[in-house]
Amino acid sequence: MKKDIHPDYHMIKVQMTDGSQFETRSTWGKEGDVLKLDIDPSSHPAWNGGNQRMLDAGGQVARFNKRFGGLSLKK
């Protein structure tokens, strides 16, 4: 391997939103720093099955239904 081109890996602590922590190796920060997460798998709806509702931002769904609502695949 070439010298002086690889990042410095060191141990940091990652703090989850519920306050729990774990140690991992990273290139972020410096040795012993604590990375505090705003969103993690325990709080993000994509991982914990959060709200599954469709938001009609600016009437886009209504506009789509008005424009294409009369179409059907029947022959």
PDB file of C-alpha atoms in Angstrom:
ATOM      1  CA  MET A   1       0.000   0.000   0.000  1.00  0.00           C
ATOM      2  CA  LYS A   2       1.065   3.551  -0.622  1.00  0.00           C
ATOM      3  CA  LYS A   3       2.042   5.541   2.428  1.00  0.00           C
ATOM      4  CA  ASP A   4       0.233   8.702   3.597  1.00  0.00           C
ATOM      5  CA  ILE A   5      -2.810   8.398   1.299  1.00  0.00           C
ATOM      6  CA  HIS A   6      -5.161   6.439   3.548  1.00  0.00           C
ATOM      7  CA  PRO A   7      -7.506   8.178   5.990  1.00  0.00           C
ATOM      8  CA  ASP A   8      -6.883   7.984   9.714  1.00  0.00           C
ATOM      9  CA  TYR A   9      -9.287   5.442  11.248  1.00  0.00           C
ATOM     10  CA  HIS A  10      -9.917   5.836  14.955  1.00  0.00           C
ATOM     11  CA  MET A  11     -12.515   4.910  17.573  1.00  0.00           C
ATOM     12  CA  ILE A  12     -15.524   7.211  18.078  1.00  0.00           C
ATOM     13  CA  LYS A  13     -18.799   6.868  19.974  1.00  0.00           C
ATOM     14  CA  VAL A  14     -22.140   7.157  18.188  1.00  0.00           C
ATOM     15  CA  GLN A  15     -25.045   8.391  20.315  1.00  0.00           C
ATOM     16  CA  MET A  16     -28.528   7.337  19.179  1.00  0.00           C
ATOM     17  CA  THR A  17     -31.631   9.500  19.675  1.00  0.00           C
ATOM     18  CA  ASP A  18     -32.671   7.441  22.730  1.00  0.00           C
ATOM     19  CA  GLY A  19     -29.338   8.154  24.455  1.00  0.00           C
ATOM     20  CA  SER A  20     -27.733   4.742  23.940  1.00  0.00           C
ATOM     21  CA  GLN A  21     -24.182   4.695  22.595  1.00  0.00           C
ATOM     22  CA  PHE A  22     -21.926   2.322  20.743  1.00  0.00           C
ATOM     23  CA  GLU A  23     -18.305   2.450  19.683  1.00  0.00           C
ATOM     24  CA  THR A  24     -17.138   2.093  16.117  1.00  0.00           C
ATOM     25  CA  ARG A  25     -14.196   2.953  13.893  1.00  0.00           C
ATOM     26  CA  SER A  26     -14.530   5.979  11.647  1.00  0.00           C
ATOM     27  CA  THR A  27     -12.699   8.710   9.779  1.00  0.00           C
ATOM     28  CA  TRP A  28     -15.117  11.304  11.224  1.00  0.00           C
ATOM     29  CA  GLY A  29     -13.802  13.686  13.880  1.00  0.00           C
ATOM     30  CA  LYS A  30     -10.926  12.657  16.080  1.00  0.00           C
ATOM     31  CA  GLU A  31     -10.273   9.875  18.570  1.00  0.00           C
ATOM     32  CA  GLY A  32     -12.899   9.804  21.341  1.00  0.00           C
ATOM     33  CA  ASP A  33     -15.403  12.227  19.724  1.00  0.00           C
ATOM     34  CA  VAL A  34     -19.145  11.582  20.129  1.00  0.00           C
ATOM     35  CA  LEU A  35     -21.316  11.652  16.990  1.00  0.00           C
ATOM     36  CA  LYS A  36     -24.874  12.585  18.055  1.00  0.00           C
ATOM     37  CA  LEU A  37     -27.516  11.391  15.596  1.00  0.00           C
ATOM     38  CA  ASP A  38     -30.691  13.387  14.885  1.00  0.00           C
ATOM     39  CA  ILE A  39     -32.292  10.498  12.993  1.00  0.00           C
ATOM     40  CA  ASP A  40     -31.493   6.824  13.468  1.00  0.00           C
ATOM     41  CA  PRO A  41     -33.157   3.470  12.741  1.00  0.00           C
ATOM     42  CA  SER A  42     -35.135   3.644  15.984  1.00  0.00           C
ATOM     43  CA  SER A  43     -36.745   6.988  15.111  1.00  0.00           C
ATOM     44  CA  HIS A  44     -36.924   7.109  11.296  1.00  0.00           C
ATOM     45  CA  PRO A  45     -40.305   6.155   9.754  1.00  0.00           C
ATOM     46  CA  ALA A  46     -38.669   4.296   6.865  1.00  0.00           C
ATOM     47  CA  TRP A  47     -37.294   1.709   9.311  1.00  0.00           C
ATOM     48  CA  ASN A  48     -39.974   1.564  11.975  1.00  0.00           C
ATOM     49  CA  GLY A  49     -43.155   1.546   9.848  1.00  0.00           C
ATOM     50  CA  GLY A  50     -44.205   5.126  10.470  1.00  0.00           C
ATOM     51  CA  ASN A  51     -47.114   6.935   8.895  1.00  0.00           C
ATOM     52  CA  GLN A  52     -48.068   5.516   5.530  1.00  0.00           C
ATOM     53  CA  ARG A  53     -50.282   8.318   4.279  1.00  0.00           C
ATOM     54  CA  MET A  54     -50.256  10.071   0.948  1.00  0.00           C
ATOM     55  CA  LEU A  55     -49.735  13.810   1.139  1.00  0.00           C
ATOM     56  CA  ASP A  56     -51.457  15.873  -1.537  1.00  0.00           C
ATOM     57  CA  ALA A  57     -48.859  18.594  -1.928  1.00  0.00           C
ATOM     58  CA  GLY A  58     -50.382  21.460  -3.852  1.00  0.00           C
ATOM     59  CA  GLY A  59     -53.336  19.424  -5.160  1.00  0.00           C
ATOM     60  CA  GLN A  60     -51.163  17.233  -7.376  1.00  0.00           C
ATOM     61  CA  VAL A  61     -53.172  14.054  -6.706  1.00  0.00           C
ATOM     62  CA  ALA A  62     -56.456  15.856  -7.382  1.00  0.00           C
ATOM     63  CA  ARG A  63     -55.041  17.343 -10.595  1.00  0.00           C
ATOM     64  CA  PHE A  64     -53.838  13.915 -11.725  1.00  0.00           C
ATOM     65  CA  ASN A  65     -57.231  12.321 -11.029  1.00  0.00           C
ATOM     66  CA  LYS A  66     -59.029  15.152 -12.851  1.00  0.00           C
ATOM     67  CA  ARG A  67     -56.773  14.779 -15.874  1.00  0.00           C
ATOM     68  CA  PHE A  68     -56.532  10.977 -16.086  1.00  0.00           C
ATOM     69  CA  GLY A  69     -59.506   9.790 -13.991  1.00  0.00           C
ATOM     70  CA  GLY A  70     -61.656   8.991 -17.040  1.00  0.00           C
ATOM     71  CA  LEU A  71     -59.129   6.665 -18.651  1.00  0.00           C
ATOM     72  CA  SER A  72     -59.627   2.949 -18.385  1.00  0.00           C
ATOM     73  CA  LEU A  73     -57.906  -0.141 -19.751  1.00  0.00           C
ATOM     74  CA  LYS A  74     -61.128  -1.803 -20.891  1.00  0.00           C
ATOM     75  CA  LYS A  75     -61.608  -2.482 -24.602  1.00  0.00           C
TER      76      LYS A  75
END
